[in-house]
mmCIF file of C-alpha atoms in Angstrom:
data_model
loop_
_atom_site.group_PDB
_atom_site.id
_atom_site.type_symbol
_atom_site.label_atom_id
_atom_site.label_comp_id
_atom_site.label_asym_id
_atom_site.label_seq_id
_atom_site.Cartn_x
_atom_site.Cartn_y
_atom_site.Cartn_z
ATOM 1 C CA MET T 78 -124.417 93.965 -10.224
ATOM 2 C CA GLU T 79 -125.363 96.450 -12.288
ATOM 3 C CA ASN T 80 -126.606 98.562 -9.550
ATOM 4 C CA LEU T 81 -124.225 98.085 -7.822
ATOM 5 C CA LEU T 82 -121.858 99.813 -10.647
ATOM 6 C CA TYR T 83 -123.970 102.511 -10.465
ATOM 7 C CA ILE T 84 -124.299 103.137 -7.185
ATOM 8 C CA ALA T 85 -119.922 103.117 -7.001
ATOM 9 C CA ALA T 86 -119.636 105.297 -9.682
ATOM 10 C CA LEU T 87 -122.347 108.149 -7.910
ATOM 11 C CA ILE T 88 -119.900 108.126 -5.757
ATOM 12 C CA ALA T 89 -117.178 108.223 -7.121
ATOM 13 C CA ALA T 90 -119.205 111.051 -8.564
ATOM 14 C CA ILE T 91 -119.990 112.678 -5.715
ATOM 15 C CA ALA T 92 -116.815 112.022 -3.492
ATOM 16 C CA PHE T 93 -114.740 113.310 -6.620
ATOM 17 C CA ALA T 94 -116.928 116.211 -6.704
ATOM 18 C CA VAL T 95 -116.271 117.421 -2.941
ATOM 19 C CA LEU T 96 -112.737 116.935 -3.730
ATOM 20 C CA VAL T 97 -113.269 119.573 -6.233
ATOM 21 C CA VAL T 98 -115.345 121.421 -4.354
ATOM 22 C CA TYR T 99 -112.275 121.510 -0.971
ATOM 23 C CA LEU T 100 -110.078 121.924 -3.585
ATOM 24 C CA ALA T 101 -111.453 125.212 -5.229
ATOM 25 C CA MET T 102 -111.840 126.296 -1.839
ATOM 26 C CA VAL T 103 -108.134 125.881 -0.835
ATOM 27 C CA LEU T 104 -107.134 126.957 -4.059
ATOM 28 C CA LYS T 105 -108.885 130.241 -2.996
ATOM 29 C CA ALA T 106 -107.492 130.679 -0.018
ATOM 30 C CA ALA T 107 -103.816 130.164 -1.619
ATOM 31 C CA GLN T 108 -105.128 132.739 -4.119
ATOM 32 C CA ARG T 109 -106.109 135.237 -0.977
ATOM 33 C CA THR T 110 -102.545 134.118 1.260
ATOM 34 C CA LEU T 111 -100.412 134.930 -2.005
ATOM 35 C CA ASN T 112 -102.272 138.049 -3.493
ATOM 36 C CA ASP T 113 -101.239 139.187 0.509
ATOM 37 C CA VAL T 114 -98.115 138.359 0.342
ATOM 38 C CA ALA T 115 -97.789 140.096 -2.976
ATOM 39 C CA SER T 116 -99.237 143.342 -1.717
ATOM 40 C CA THR T 117 -97.123 143.181 1.875
ATOM 41 C CA LEU T 118 -94.205 143.107 -0.713
ATOM 42 C CA GLU T 119 -95.279 145.721 -2.546
ATOM 43 C CA GLY T 120 -95.356 147.876 0.335
ATOM 44 C CA LEU T 121 -91.693 146.660 1.265
ATOM 45 C CA GLU T 122 -90.180 147.179 -1.423
ATOM 46 C CA LYS T 123 -91.548 151.289 -1.535
ATOM 47 C CA GLN T 124 -89.978 151.214 2.373
ATOM 48 C CA MET T 125 -87.046 150.332 1.105
ATOM 49 C CA GLU T 126 -87.341 152.750 -1.650
ATOM 50 C CA GLY T 127 -87.043 154.940 0.471
ATOM 51 C CA ILE T 128 -84.313 153.137 2.484
ATOM 52 C CA THR T 129 -82.411 153.414 -0.193
ATOM 53 C CA THR T 130 -82.551 157.100 -1.039
ATOM 54 C CA GLU T 131 -82.594 158.312 2.675
ATOM 55 C CA SER T 132 -79.234 155.591 2.730
ATOM 56 C CA THR T 133 -77.538 157.382 -0.313
ATOM 57 C CA ALA T 134 -78.416 160.787 0.784
ATOM 58 C CA LEU T 135 -76.601 160.002 4.769
ATOM 59 C CA LEU T 136 -73.624 157.943 2.809
ATOM 60 C CA ASN T 137 -72.942 161.843 0.708
ATOM 61 C CA LYS T 138 -73.442 163.709 3.780
ATOM 62 C CA THR T 139 -70.940 161.509 5.763
ATOM 63 C CA ASN T 140 -68.425 161.548 3.076
ATOM 64 C CA LYS T 141 -68.475 165.258 2.582
ATOM 65 C CA LEU T 142 -68.434 165.784 6.427
ATOM 66 C CA ALA T 143 -64.840 163.803 6.627
ATOM 67 C CA GLU T 144 -63.675 166.085 4.132
ATOM 68 C CA ASP T 145 -64.521 168.366 6.153
ATOM 69 C CA ILE T 146 -62.327 167.283 8.803
ATOM 70 C CA ASN T 147 -59.868 166.236 6.768
ATOM 71 C CA ASP T 148 -59.175 169.507 5.576
ATOM 72 C CA LYS T 149 -59.729 170.835 9.220
ATOM 73 C CA SER T 150 -56.767 168.126 10.303
ATOM 74 C CA GLN T 151 -54.556 169.173 7.915
ATOM 75 C CA LYS T 152 -55.383 173.296 8.567
ATOM 76 C CA LEU T 153 -55.042 172.176 12.351
ATOM 77 C CA ASN T 154 -51.636 170.310 11.298
ATOM 78 C CA THR T 155 -50.598 173.782 9.743
ATOM 79 C CA LEU T 156 -51.031 175.879 12.913
ATOM 80 C CA VAL T 157 -49.398 173.220 15.243
ATOM 81 C CA ASP T 158 -46.287 173.080 13.065
ATOM 82 C CA GLY T 159 -46.418 177.564 13.219
ATOM 83 C CA VAL T 160 -46.727 177.074 17.087
ATOM 84 C CA LYS T 161 -43.473 175.081 17.280
ATOM 85 C CA GLY T 162 -41.978 177.005 15.145
ATOM 86 C CA ILE T 163 -42.192 180.194 17.497
ATOM 87 C CA GLY T 164 -41.418 177.680 19.946
ATOM 88 C CA GLU T 165 -38.217 176.972 18.549
ATOM 89 C CA SER T 166 -37.726 180.536 17.991
ATOM 90 C CA VAL T 167 -38.413 181.657 21.552
ATOM 91 C CA LYS T 168 -36.194 178.905 22.780
ATOM 92 C CA GLU T 169 -33.289 180.371 20.491
ATOM 93 C CA PHE T 170 -34.043 183.794 21.366
ATOM 94 C CA ASN T 171 -33.647 182.977 25.357
ATOM 95 C CA ASN T 172 -30.494 180.844 24.447
ATOM 96 C CA THR T 173 -28.734 183.792 22.780
ATOM 97 C CA ILE T 174 -29.576 185.792 25.556
ATOM 98 C CA ARG T 175 -27.885 183.865 28.332
ATOM 99 C CA SER T 176 -24.952 183.620 26.146
ATOM 100 C CA VAL T 177 -24.638 187.255 25.731
ATOM 101 C CA SER T 178 -25.547 187.744 29.607
ATOM 102 C CA SER T 179 -22.905 185.145 30.194
ATOM 103 C CA LYS T 180 -19.845 187.389 28.012
ATOM 104 C CA VAL T 181 -21.114 191.025 29.424
ATOM 105 C CA THR T 182 -20.792 188.891 33.048
ATOM 106 C CA VAL T 183 -17.078 187.533 31.874
ATOM 107 C CA VAL T 184 -15.969 190.884 30.723
ATOM 108 C CA ALA T 185 -16.963 192.958 33.351
ATOM 109 C CA GLU T 186 -15.622 190.422 35.590
ATOM 110 C CA GLN T 187 -12.358 190.602 33.685
ATOM 111 C CA ASN T 188 -12.544 194.473 33.591
ATOM 112 C CA LYS T 189 -13.152 195.387 36.882
ATOM 113 C CA GLU T 190 -10.248 197.044 37.711
ATOM 114 C CA THR T 191 -10.437 199.182 34.902
ATOM 115 C CA THR T 192 -14.488 199.437 35.030
ATOM 116 C CA ALA T 193 -13.418 201.294 38.968
ATOM 117 C CA GLN T 194 -11.018 203.917 38.084
ATOM 118 C CA ALA T 195 -13.224 204.727 35.117
ATOM 119 C CA MET T 196 -15.965 205.733 37.338
ATOM 120 C CA ASN T 197 -13.780 207.335 39.632
ATOM 121 C CA TRP T 198 -11.941 209.023 36.727
ATOM 122 C CA GLY T 199 -15.466 210.317 35.669
ATOM 123 C CA THR T 200 -16.381 211.105 39.209
ATOM 124 C CA VAL T 201 -12.921 213.291 39.413
ATOM 125 C CA VAL T 202 -14.287 214.883 35.966
ATOM 126 C CA MET T 203 -17.879 215.485 37.257
ATOM 127 C CA ASN T 204 -16.326 217.496 39.842
ATOM 128 C CA LEU T 205 -13.899 219.245 38.072
ATOM 129 C CA TRP T 206 -16.663 220.226 35.763
ATOM 130 C CA LYS T 207 -18.928 221.320 38.946
ATOM 131 C CA GLN T 208 -16.082 222.861 40.288
ATOM 132 C CA ARG T 209 -15.593 225.318 37.029
ATOM 133 C CA LYS T 210 -19.186 226.438 36.691
ATOM 134 C CA ASN T 211 -19.611 227.479 39.810
ATOM 135 C CA ASN T 212 -16.481 229.584 39.268
ATOM 136 C CA LYS T 213 -17.838 230.919 36.458
ATOM 137 C CA ASN T 214 -21.051 231.848 38.031
ATOM 138 C CA VAL T 215 -19.720 233.191 40.739
#
């Protein structure tokens, strides 16, 4: 019976040794996997730093572009207001010309006879002046 105990102890020792060997192999494989994961994460970290730097630069450029667009929009608004003012001035000028034209027409209609008489007298005076001039030349 003692032999059986020795044989059982020997089998347990061999099984334990096999278990330790397999456990060592699993731990080695896990160590390689974790090393690969660590190197991948380091590479990813470097790439993220580059992306962060580029994103920051892009954000700064976008902010500058937005400010530039805002400034140009304000200037364009000023220009549009100026053109609007010119349009209003031209409209007022046209209204003034229409008003003056209407008044001249009304006055001309009211003084039609007086104007005709003035034209006749003007013609008579011119004819007399021409006759006098012709008489002096002769």
